[in-house]
JSON list of C-alpha atoms in Angstrom, two decimals:
[
{"chain": "E", "resi": 124, "resn": "MET", "atom": "CA", "xyz": [5.88, 19.92, 5.68]},
{"chain": "E", "resi": 125, "resn": "SER", "atom": "CA", "xyz": [4.26, 16.95, 3.94]},
{"chain": "E", "resi": 126, "resn": "LYS", "atom": "CA", "xyz": [6.13, 14.31, 1.97]},
{"chain": "E", "resi": 127, "resn": "ILE", "atom": "CA", "xyz": [4.55, 13.87, -1.47]},
{"chain": "E", "resi": 128, "resn": "LEU", "atom": "CA", "xyz": [5.28, 11.25, -4.12]},
{"chain": "E", "resi": 129, "resn": "LEU", "atom": "CA", "xyz": [4.54, 12.59, -7.61]},
{"chain": "E", "resi": 130, "resn": "LEU", "atom": "CA", "xyz": [4.05, 10.01, -10.38]},
{"chain": "E", "resi": 131, "resn": "GLU", "atom": "CA", "xyz": [4.11, 11.90, -13.68]},
{"chain": "E", "resi": 132, "resn": "ASP", "atom": "CA", "xyz": [5.85, 11.02, -16.96]},
{"chain": "E", "resi": 133, "resn": "ASP", "atom": "CA", "xyz": [5.53, 14.48, -18.54]},
{"chain": "E", "resi": 134, "resn": "THR", "atom": "CA", "xyz": [8.79, 15.95, -17.23]},
{"chain": "E", "resi": 135, "resn": "LEU", "atom": "CA", "xyz": [8.01, 19.59, -18.07]},
{"chain": "E", "resi": 136, "resn": "PHE", "atom": "CA", "xyz": [4.62, 19.41, -16.38]},
{"chain": "E", "resi": 137, "resn": "ALA", "atom": "CA", "xyz": [6.20, 17.59, -13.43]},
{"chain": "E", "resi": 138, "resn": "GLU", "atom": "CA", "xyz": [8.83, 20.32, -13.01]},
{"chain": "E", "resi": 139, "resn": "THR", "atom": "CA", "xyz": [6.06, 22.91, -12.80]},
{"chain": "E", "resi": 140, "resn": "LEU", "atom": "CA", "xyz": [4.24, 20.86, -10.18]},
{"chain": "E", "resi": 141, "resn": "VAL", "atom": "CA", "xyz": [7.40, 20.27, -8.15]},
{"chain": "E", "resi": 142, "resn": "ASP", "atom": "CA", "xyz": [8.12, 24.03, -8.08]},
{"chain": "E", "resi": 143, "resn": "LEU", "atom": "CA", "xyz": [4.52, 24.75, -7.04]},
{"chain": "E", "resi": 144, "resn": "LEU", "atom": "CA", "xyz": [4.52, 22.16, -4.26]},
{"chain": "E", "resi": 145, "resn": "GLN", "atom": "CA", "xyz": [7.94, 23.13, -2.94]},
{"chain": "E", "resi": 146, "resn": "GLU", "atom": "CA", "xyz": [6.87, 26.79, -2.80]},
{"chain": "E", "resi": 147, "resn": "ALA", "atom": "CA", "xyz": [3.96, 25.57, -0.65]},
{"chain": "E", "resi": 148, "resn": "GLU", "atom": "CA", "xyz": [6.58, 23.96, 1.65]},
{"chain": "E", "resi": 149, "resn": "HIS", "atom": "CA", "xyz": [5.95, 20.35, 0.64]},
{"chain": "E", "resi": 150, "resn": "GLN", "atom": "CA", "xyz": [8.78, 17.87, 0.15]},
{"chain": "E", "resi": 151, "resn": "VAL", "atom": "CA", "xyz": [8.40, 16.23, -3.28]},
{"chain": "E", "resi": 152, "resn": "THR", "atom": "CA", "xyz": [9.83, 13.05, -4.77]},
{"chain": "E", "resi": 153, "resn": "HIS", "atom": "CA", "xyz": [9.20, 12.78, -8.51]},
{"chain": "E", "resi": 154, "resn": "VAL", "atom": "CA", "xyz": [9.20, 9.51, -10.50]},
{"chain": "E", "resi": 155, "resn": "THR", "atom": "CA", "xyz": [8.26, 8.97, -14.13]},
{"chain": "E", "resi": 156, "resn": "ASN", "atom": "CA", "xyz": [6.98, 5.37, -14.12]},
{"chain": "E", "resi": 157, "resn": "GLY", "atom": "CA", "xyz": [4.89, 3.16, -11.89]},
{"chain": "E", "resi": 158, "resn": "GLN", "atom": "CA", "xyz": [7.60, 0.58, -11.23]},
{"chain": "E", "resi": 159, "resn": "SER", "atom": "CA", "xyz": [9.95, 3.22, -9.86]},
{"chain": "E", "resi": 160, "resn": "ALA", "atom": "CA", "xyz": [7.08, 4.48, -7.72]},
{"chain": "E", "resi": 161, "resn": "LEU", "atom": "CA", "xyz": [6.51, 0.99, -6.29]},
{"chain": "E", "resi": 162, "resn": "ASP", "atom": "CA", "xyz": [10.22, 0.53, -5.64]},
{"chain": "E", "resi": 163, "resn": "ILE", "atom": "CA", "xyz": [10.56, 3.80, -3.75]},
{"chain": "E", "resi": 164, "resn": "THR", "atom": "CA", "xyz": [7.50, 3.15, -1.55]},
{"chain": "E", "resi": 165, "resn": "PHE", "atom": "CA", "xyz": [9.12, -0.07, -0.26]},
{"chain": "E", "resi": 166, "resn": "GLY", "atom": "CA", "xyz": [11.62, 1.93, 1.76]},
{"chain": "E", "resi": 167, "resn": "GLN", "atom": "CA", "xyz": [9.98, 5.33, 2.22]},
{"chain": "E", "resi": 168, "resn": "LYS", "atom": "CA", "xyz": [6.72, 6.55, 3.73]},
{"chain": "E", "resi": 169, "resn": "PHE", "atom": "CA", "xyz": [4.79, 9.43, 2.18]},
{"chain": "E", "resi": 170, "resn": "ASP", "atom": "CA", "xyz": [1.91, 11.61, 3.35]},
{"chain": "E", "resi": 171, "resn": "LEU", "atom": "CA", "xyz": [0.30, 11.85, -0.10]},
{"chain": "E", "resi": 172, "resn": "TYR", "atom": "CA", "xyz": [0.47, 10.34, -3.58]},
{"chain": "E", "resi": 173, "resn": "LEU", "atom": "CA", "xyz": [-0.17, 12.53, -6.65]},
{"chain": "E", "resi": 174, "resn": "LEU", "atom": "CA", "xyz": [-0.67, 10.13, -9.55]},
{"chain": "E", "resi": 175, "resn": "ASP", "atom": "CA", "xyz": [-1.00, 10.38, -13.30]},
{"chain": "E", "resi": 176, "resn": "ILE", "atom": "CA", "xyz": [-2.81, 7.34, -14.75]},
{"chain": "E", "resi": 177, "resn": "ASN", "atom": "CA", "xyz": [-1.14, 6.77, -18.12]},
{"chain": "E", "resi": 178, "resn": "VAL", "atom": "CA", "xyz": [2.48, 6.23, -17.11]},
{"chain": "E", "resi": 179, "resn": "PRO", "atom": "CA", "xyz": [5.00, 3.59, -18.27]},
{"chain": "E", "resi": 180, "resn": "LEU", "atom": "CA", "xyz": [5.53, 0.08, -16.83]},
{"chain": "E", "resi": 181, "resn": "VAL", "atom": "CA", "xyz": [2.85, 0.17, -14.11]},
{"chain": "E", "resi": 182, "resn": "ASN", "atom": "CA", "xyz": [-0.05, 2.58, -14.59]},
{"chain": "E", "resi": 183, "resn": "GLY", "atom": "CA", "xyz": [-1.29, 4.82, -11.81]},
{"chain": "E", "resi": 184, "resn": "ILE", "atom": "CA", "xyz": [-4.40, 2.78, -11.03]},
{"chain": "E", "resi": 185, "resn": "THR", "atom": "CA", "xyz": [-2.49, -0.51, -10.81]},
{"chain": "E", "resi": 186, "resn": "PHE", "atom": "CA", "xyz": [0.16, 1.19, -8.66]},
{"chain": "E", "resi": 187, "resn": "LEU", "atom": "CA", "xyz": [-2.45, 2.39, -6.18]},
{"chain": "E", "resi": 188, "resn": "GLN", "atom": "CA", "xyz": [-4.22, -0.98, -6.15]},
{"chain": "E", "resi": 189, "resn": "GLU", "atom": "CA", "xyz": [-0.93, -2.70, -5.30]},
{"chain": "E", "resi": 190, "resn": "LEU", "atom": "CA", "xyz": [-0.41, -0.35, -2.37]},
{"chain": "E", "resi": 191, "resn": "ARG", "atom": "CA", "xyz": [-3.96, -0.73, -1.08]},
{"chain": "E", "resi": 192, "resn": "ASP", "atom": "CA", "xyz": [-3.59, -4.53, -1.27]},
{"chain": "E", "resi": 193, "resn": "SER", "atom": "CA", "xyz": [-0.46, -4.09, 0.85]},
{"chain": "E", "resi": 194, "resn": "LEU", "atom": "CA", "xyz": [-2.47, -2.14, 3.48]},
{"chain": "E", "resi": 195, "resn": "ASP", "atom": "CA", "xyz": [-0.94, 1.20, 2.49]},
{"chain": "E", "resi": 196, "resn": "LYS", "atom": "CA", "xyz": [-3.66, 3.75, 3.29]},
{"chain": "E", "resi": 197, "resn": "THR", "atom": "CA", "xyz": [-1.70, 6.84, 2.24]},
{"chain": "E", "resi": 198, "resn": "PRO", "atom": "CA", "xyz": [-4.15, 9.30, 0.60]},
{"chain": "E", "resi": 199, "resn": "ALA", "atom": "CA", "xyz": [-3.96, 9.61, -3.18]},
{"chain": "E", "resi": 200, "resn": "ILE", "atom": "CA", "xyz": [-5.12, 12.15, -5.75]},
{"chain": "E", "resi": 201, "resn": "PHE", "atom": "CA", "xyz": [-5.23, 11.35, -9.46]},
{"chain": "E", "resi": 202, "resn": "LEU", "atom": "CA", "xyz": [-4.11, 14.09, -11.86]},
{"chain": "E", "resi": 203, "resn": "THR", "atom": "CA", "xyz": [-5.47, 12.95, -15.21]},
{"chain": "E", "resi": 204, "resn": "SER", "atom": "CA", "xyz": [-6.61, 14.02, -18.65]},
{"chain": "E", "resi": 205, "resn": "HIS", "atom": "CA", "xyz": [-9.04, 11.08, -18.70]},
{"chain": "E", "resi": 206, "resn": "LYS", "atom": "CA", "xyz": [-12.70, 11.94, -19.22]},
{"chain": "E", "resi": 207, "resn": "ASP", "atom": "CA", "xyz": [-13.86, 8.33, -19.32]},
{"chain": "E", "resi": 208, "resn": "LYS", "atom": "CA", "xyz": [-16.09, 7.82, -16.28]},
{"chain": "E", "resi": 209, "resn": "GLU", "atom": "CA", "xyz": [-15.22, 4.12, -16.14]},
{"chain": "E", "resi": 210, "resn": "VAL", "atom": "CA", "xyz": [-11.54, 4.93, -15.74]},
{"chain": "E", "resi": 211, "resn": "LEU", "atom": "CA", "xyz": [-12.31, 7.39, -12.96]},
{"chain": "E", "resi": 212, "resn": "LYS", "atom": "CA", "xyz": [-14.62, 4.85, -11.32]},
{"chain": "E", "resi": 213, "resn": "ARG", "atom": "CA", "xyz": [-11.76, 2.32, -11.33]},
{"chain": "E", "resi": 214, "resn": "GLY", "atom": "CA", "xyz": [-9.53, 4.92, -9.72]},
{"chain": "E", "resi": 215, "resn": "PHE", "atom": "CA", "xyz": [-11.94, 5.50, -6.87]},
{"chain": "E", "resi": 216, "resn": "SER", "atom": "CA", "xyz": [-12.72, 1.79, -6.46]},
{"chain": "E", "resi": 217, "resn": "CYS", "atom": "CA", "xyz": [-9.02, 1.06, -5.86]},
{"chain": "E", "resi": 218, "resn": "GLY", "atom": "CA", "xyz": [-8.80, 3.68, -3.13]},
{"chain": "E", "resi": 219, "resn": "ALA", "atom": "CA", "xyz": [-8.28, 7.16, -4.59]},
{"chain": "E", "resi": 220, "resn": "ASP", "atom": "CA", "xyz": [-9.35, 10.07, -2.38]},
{"chain": "E", "resi": 221, "resn": "ASP", "atom": "CA", "xyz": [-9.81, 12.70, -5.09]},
{"chain": "E", "resi": 222, "resn": "TYR", "atom": "CA", "xyz": [-8.97, 13.58, -8.69]},
{"chain": "E", "resi": 223, "resn": "LEU", "atom": "CA", "xyz": [-8.33, 16.62, -10.85]},
{"chain": "E", "resi": 224, "resn": "ARG", "atom": "CA", "xyz": [-8.68, 16.75, -14.61]},
{"chain": "E", "resi": 225, "resn": "LYS", "atom": "CA", "xyz": [-5.81, 18.33, -16.55]},
{"chain": "E", "resi": 226, "resn": "PRO", "atom": "CA", "xyz": [-5.40, 21.21, -17.10]},
{"chain": "E", "resi": 227, "resn": "PHE", "atom": "CA", "xyz": [-6.26, 22.44, -13.62]},
{"chain": "E", "resi": 228, "resn": "ASP", "atom": "CA", "xyz": [-5.78, 25.56, -11.55]},
{"chain": "E", "resi": 229, "resn": "ALA", "atom": "CA", "xyz": [-2.72, 25.51, -9.30]},
{"chain": "E", "resi": 230, "resn": "ASP", "atom": "CA", "xyz": [-4.58, 27.03, -6.34]},
{"chain": "E", "resi": 231, "resn": "GLU", "atom": "CA", "xyz": [-7.31, 24.39, -6.64]},
{"chain": "E", "resi": 232, "resn": "LEU", "atom": "CA", "xyz": [-4.69, 21.64, -6.49]},
{"chain": "E", "resi": 233, "resn": "LEU", "atom": "CA", "xyz": [-3.20, 23.09, -3.30]},
{"chain": "E", "resi": 234, "resn": "LEU", "atom": "CA", "xyz": [-6.64, 23.43, -1.74]},
{"chain": "E", "resi": 235, "resn": "ARG", "atom": "CA", "xyz": [-7.50, 19.81, -2.54]},
{"chain": "E", "resi": 236, "resn": "ILE", "atom": "CA", "xyz": [-4.17, 18.58, -1.20]},
{"chain": "E", "resi": 237, "resn": "ASN", "atom": "CA", "xyz": [-4.74, 20.40, 2.10]},
{"chain": "E", "resi": 238, "resn": "ALA", "atom": "CA", "xyz": [-8.30, 19.09, 2.33]},
{"chain": "E", "resi": 239, "resn": "VAL", "atom": "CA", "xyz": [-7.27, 15.47, 1.72]},
{"chain": "E", "resi": 240, "resn": "LEU", "atom": "CA", "xyz": [-4.40, 15.66, 4.22]},
{"chain": "E", "resi": 241, "resn": "LYS", "atom": "CA", "xyz": [-6.66, 17.09, 6.91]},
{"chain": "E", "resi": 242, "resn": "ARG", "atom": "CA", "xyz": [-9.41, 14.54, 6.20]},
{"chain": "E", "resi": 243, "resn": "THR", "atom": "CA", "xyz": [-7.22, 11.47, 6.28]},
{"chain": "E", "resi": 244, "resn": "ASN", "atom": "CA", "xyz": [-5.11, 12.60, 9.24]},
{"chain": "E", "resi": 245, "resn": "CYS", "atom": "CA", "xyz": [-2.21, 10.55, 7.78]},
{"chain": "E", "resi": 246, "resn": "THR", "atom": "CA", "xyz": [-1.90, 8.20, 10.78]},
{"chain": "E", "resi": 247, "resn": "VAL", "atom": "CA", "xyz": [-0.87, 4.57, 10.40]},
{"chain": "E", "resi": 248, "resn": "SER", "atom": "CA", "xyz": [-1.18, 1.66, 12.80]},
{"chain": "E", "resi": 249, "resn": "GLN", "atom": "CA", "xyz": [1.94, 0.16, 14.35]},
{"chain": "E", "resi": 250, "resn": "SER", "atom": "CA", "xyz": [1.62, -3.00, 12.29]},
{"chain": "E", "resi": 251, "resn": "SER", "atom": "CA", "xyz": [1.14, -1.05, 9.07]},
{"chain": "E", "resi": 252, "resn": "ALA", "atom": "CA", "xyz": [4.23, 0.98, 9.90]},
{"chain": "E", "resi": 253, "resn": "LEU", "atom": "CA", "xyz": [6.41, -2.03, 10.74]},
{"chain": "E", "resi": 254, "resn": "LEU", "atom": "CA", "xyz": [5.14, -4.49, 8.13]},
{"chain": "E", "resi": 255, "resn": "TYR", "atom": "CA", "xyz": [4.86, -3.86, 4.40]},
{"chain": "E", "resi": 256, "resn": "HIS", "atom": "CA", "xyz": [3.47, -6.44, 1.98]},
{"chain": "E", "resi": 257, "resn": "ASP", "atom": "CA", "xyz": [4.94, -6.08, -1.50]},
{"chain": "E", "resi": 258, "resn": "THR", "atom": "CA", "xyz": [2.37, -8.10, -3.43]},
{"chain": "E", "resi": 259, "resn": "LEU", "atom": "CA", "xyz": [4.04, -7.46, -6.78]},
{"chain": "E", "resi": 260, "resn": "HIS", "atom": "CA", "xyz": [7.28, -9.22, -5.78]},
{"chain": "E", "resi": 261, "resn": "LYS", "atom": "CA", "xyz": [5.65, -11.47, -3.18]},
{"chain": "E", "resi": 262, "resn": "ARG", "atom": "CA", "xyz": [7.73, -10.42, -0.21]},
{"chain": "E", "resi": 263, "resn": "ILE", "atom": "CA", "xyz": [7.08, -8.89, 3.21]},
{"chain": "E", "resi": 264, "resn": "LEU", "atom": "CA", "xyz": [9.26, -6.20, 4.76]},
{"chain": "E", "resi": 265, "resn": "TYR", "atom": "CA", "xyz": [9.69, -5.71, 8.50]},
{"chain": "E", "resi": 266, "resn": "LYS", "atom": "CA", "xyz": [11.19, -2.37, 9.49]},
{"chain": "E", "resi": 267, "resn": "ASN", "atom": "CA", "xyz": [12.04, -1.87, 5.79]},
{"chain": "E", "resi": 268, "resn": "THR", "atom": "CA", "xyz": [14.03, -5.13, 5.67]},
{"chain": "E", "resi": 269, "resn": "GLU", "atom": "CA", "xyz": [12.81, -8.12, 3.67]},
{"chain": "E", "resi": 270, "resn": "LEU", "atom": "CA", "xyz": [11.91, -11.10, 5.84]},
{"chain": "E", "resi": 271, "resn": "ASP", "atom": "CA", "xyz": [13.51, -14.48, 5.09]},
{"chain": "E", "resi": 272, "resn": "LEU", "atom": "CA", "xyz": [10.29, -16.49, 4.86]},
{"chain": "E", "resi": 273, "resn": "SER", "atom": "CA", "xyz": [9.49, -19.94, 3.57]},
{"chain": "E", "resi": 274, "resn": "LYS", "atom": "CA", "xyz": [6.59, -20.22, 1.13]},
{"chain": "E", "resi": 275, "resn": "LYS", "atom": "CA", "xyz": [4.17, -21.27, 3.87]},
{"chain": "E", "resi": 276, "resn": "GLU", "atom": "CA", "xyz": [5.39, -18.57, 6.27]},
{"chain": "E", "resi": 277, "resn": "TYR", "atom": "CA", "xyz": [4.94, -15.92, 3.60]},
{"chain": "E", "resi": 278, "resn": "GLU", "atom": "CA", "xyz": [1.44, -17.15, 2.74]},
{"chain": "E", "resi": 279, "resn": "LEU", "atom": "CA", "xyz": [0.39, -17.25, 6.40]},
{"chain": "E", "resi": 280, "resn": "LEU", "atom": "CA", "xyz": [1.73, -13.79, 7.28]},
{"chain": "E", "resi": 281, "resn": "ALA", "atom": "CA", "xyz": [0.21, -12.34, 4.10]},
{"chain": "E", "resi": 282, "resn": "LEU", "atom": "CA", "xyz": [-3.15, -13.86, 5.05]},
{"chain": "E", "resi": 283, "resn": "LEU", "atom": "CA", "xyz": [-2.98, -12.38, 8.56]},
{"chain": "E", "resi": 284, "resn": "LEU", "atom": "CA", "xyz": [-2.06, -8.97, 7.13]},
{"chain": "E", "resi": 285, "resn": "LYS", "atom": "CA", "xyz": [-4.93, -9.12, 4.67]},
{"chain": "E", "resi": 286, "resn": "HIS", "atom": "CA", "xyz": [-7.32, -9.59, 7.60]},
{"chain": "E", "resi": 287, "resn": "ILE", "atom": "CA", "xyz": [-5.52, -7.33, 10.07]},
{"chain": "E", "resi": 288, "resn": "ASN", "atom": "CA", "xyz": [-7.40, -6.86, 13.39]},
{"chain": "E", "resi": 289, "resn": "ASN", "atom": "CA", "xyz": [-9.77, -9.70, 12.46]},
{"chain": "E", "resi": 290, "resn": "THR", "atom": "CA", "xyz": [-9.55, -13.32, 13.52]},
{"chain": "E", "resi": 291, "resn": "VAL", "atom": "CA", "xyz": [-8.51, -15.67, 10.72]},
{"chain": "E", "resi": 292, "resn": "PRO", "atom": "CA", "xyz": [-10.11, -19.09, 11.40]},
{"chain": "E", "resi": 293, "resn": "LYS", "atom": "CA", "xyz": [-7.84, -22.12, 11.39]},
{"chain": "E", "resi": 294, "resn": "GLU", "atom": "CA", "xyz": [-10.05, -23.66, 8.72]},
{"chain": "E", "resi": 295, "resn": "MET", "atom": "CA", "xyz": [-9.33, -20.73, 6.39]},
{"chain": "E", "resi": 296, "resn": "ILE", "atom": "CA", "xyz": [-5.60, -21.01, 7.05]},
{"chain": "E", "resi": 297, "resn": "LEU", "atom": "CA", "xyz": [-5.65, -24.72, 6.25]},
{"chain": "E", "resi": 298, "resn": "ASP", "atom": "CA", "xyz": [-7.62, -24.13, 3.04]},
{"chain": "E", "resi": 299, "resn": "GLU", "atom": "CA", "xyz": [-5.30, -21.32, 1.91]},
{"chain": "E", "resi": 300, "resn": "LEU", "atom": "CA", "xyz": [-1.96, -22.93, 2.76]},
{"chain": "E", "resi": 301, "resn": "TRP", "atom": "CA", "xyz": [-2.46, -26.62, 2.15]},
{"chain": "E", "resi": 302, "resn": "SER", "atom": "CA", "xyz": [-4.06, -28.61, -0.64]},
{"chain": "E", "resi": 303, "resn": "SER", "atom": "CA", "xyz": [-6.23, -31.60, 0.22]},
{"chain": "E", "resi": 304, "resn": "ASN", "atom": "CA", "xyz": [-3.28, -33.89, -0.63]},
{"chain": "E", "resi": 305, "resn": "GLU", "atom": "CA", "xyz": [-0.86, -32.15, 1.73]},
{"chain": "E", "resi": 306, "resn": "GLY", "atom": "CA", "xyz": [-2.94, -32.53, 4.88]},
{"chain": "E", "resi": 307, "resn": "GLY", "atom": "CA", "xyz": [-2.17, -29.51, 7.05]},
{"chain": "E", "resi": 308, "resn": "SER", "atom": "CA", "xyz": [-2.84, -29.58, 10.80]},
{"chain": "E", "resi": 309, "resn": "ASP", "atom": "CA", "xyz": [-3.30, -27.33, 13.82]},
{"chain": "E", "resi": 310, "resn": "GLY", "atom": "CA", "xyz": [0.17, -28.34, 14.93]},
{"chain": "E", "resi": 311, "resn": "ALA", "atom": "CA", "xyz": [1.70, -27.25, 11.63]},
{"chain": "E", "resi": 312, "resn": "ILE", "atom": "CA", "xyz": [-0.01, -23.86, 11.90]},
{"chain": "E", "resi": 313, "resn": "ARG", "atom": "CA", "xyz": [1.39, -23.39, 15.41]},
{"chain": "E", "resi": 314, "resn": "VAL", "atom": "CA", "xyz": [4.91, -24.11, 14.17]},
{"chain": "E", "resi": 315, "resn": "TYR", "atom": "CA", "xyz": [4.63, -21.43, 11.48]},
{"chain": "E", "resi": 316, "resn": "ILE", "atom": "CA", "xyz": [3.04, -18.92, 13.87]},
{"chain": "E", "resi": 317, "resn": "THR", "atom": "CA", "xyz": [5.90, -19.46, 16.33]},
{"chain": "E", "resi": 318, "resn": "ARG", "atom": "CA", "xyz": [8.48, -18.93, 13.60]},
{"chain": "E", "resi": 319, "resn": "ILE", "atom": "CA", "xyz": [6.76, -15.74, 12.39]},
{"chain": "E", "resi": 320, "resn": "LYS", "atom": "CA", "xyz": [6.57, -14.34, 15.94]},
{"chain": "E", "resi": 321, "resn": "GLN", "atom": "CA", "xyz": [10.34, -14.84, 16.26]},
{"chain": "E", "resi": 322, "resn": "LEU", "atom": "CA", "xyz": [10.92, -12.92, 13.01]},
{"chain": "E", "resi": 323, "resn": "VAL", "atom": "CA", "xyz": [8.62, -9.98, 13.92]},
{"chain": "E", "resi": 324, "resn": "PRO", "atom": "CA", "xyz": [8.94, -9.61, 17.71]},
{"chain": "E", "resi": 325, "resn": "GLU", "atom": "CA", "xyz": [7.25, -6.19, 17.84]},
{"chain": "E", "resi": 326, "resn": "ILE", "atom": "CA", "xyz": [4.11, -7.43, 16.05]},
{"chain": "E", "resi": 327, "resn": "SER", "atom": "CA", "xyz": [1.27, -8.89, 18.10]},
{"chain": "E", "resi": 328, "resn": "ILE", "atom": "CA", "xyz": [-0.25, -12.14, 16.77]},
{"chain": "E", "resi": 329, "resn": "GLU", "atom": "CA", "xyz": [-2.94, -13.41, 19.11]},
{"chain": "E", "resi": 330, "resn": "ASN", "atom": "CA", "xyz": [-4.08, -17.01, 19.47]},
{"chain": "E", "resi": 331, "resn": "ILE", "atom": "CA", "xyz": [-7.89, -16.90, 19.64]},
{"chain": "E", "resi": 332, "resn": "ARG", "atom": "CA", "xyz": [-8.33, -20.18, 21.47]},
{"chain": "E", "resi": 333, "resn": "GLY", "atom": "CA", "xyz": [-10.24, -22.77, 19.51]},
{"chain": "E", "resi": 334, "resn": "ILE", "atom": "CA", "xyz": [-10.89, -20.41, 16.59]},
{"chain": "E", "resi": 335, "resn": "GLY", "atom": "CA", "xyz": [-7.76, -19.07, 14.92]},
{"chain": "E", "resi": 336, "resn": "TYR", "atom": "CA", "xyz": [-5.22, -16.25, 14.92]},
{"chain": "E", "resi": 337, "resn": "LYS", "atom": "CA", "xyz": [-5.33, -12.47, 14.72]},
{"chain": "E", "resi": 338, "resn": "LEU", "atom": "CA", "xyz": [-2.62, -9.94, 13.76]},
{"chain": "E", "resi": 339, "resn": "VAL", "atom": "CA", "xyz": [-3.28, -6.86, 15.89]},
{"chain": "E", "resi": 340, "resn": "SER", "atom": "CA", "xyz": [-2.37, -3.31, 14.84]}
]
């Protein structure tokens, strides 16, 4: 059984989809606007997103872009009436795996869902599973609990997450976290790294001697 988040503001159409997906033994959570979708993904993990584009508050493309920026690699399929190629191009550029134009055949939807789930394998790294960067509200969750971070700690951890499994040079950290008037230092970086390690003990942050730091998944 796969857990699916359905973002669709047409309630009658959504009810039809929910019935179809549940008959295919999927577990479905339905929301009608993009903000509710963002809120629910903070505390729950899904195997697949089914997304309409034109929905209230936060549209489907912006919703997916927010998740991709937060290192959420959950596969996504757009269900849309859009025929504009530029809109579809934006959808793919922000990380969509597939799309179907409305109206579509129910069997085709199920086939595409199965294909995407098999292709993506739905595995996440340990760091992705333990850490979640909510870029919209500028907060980072560890084990689904918001971390109590200072501004500099938040900026540093967000930077490490953005470049997960890659070394972030100390020069980049200094440029990102301190203005020329503030005068950051290697010592200051070490203090913040130590504090972050205490807050996320199950996350590995390596000191690449003489170069910088790396958050390892």
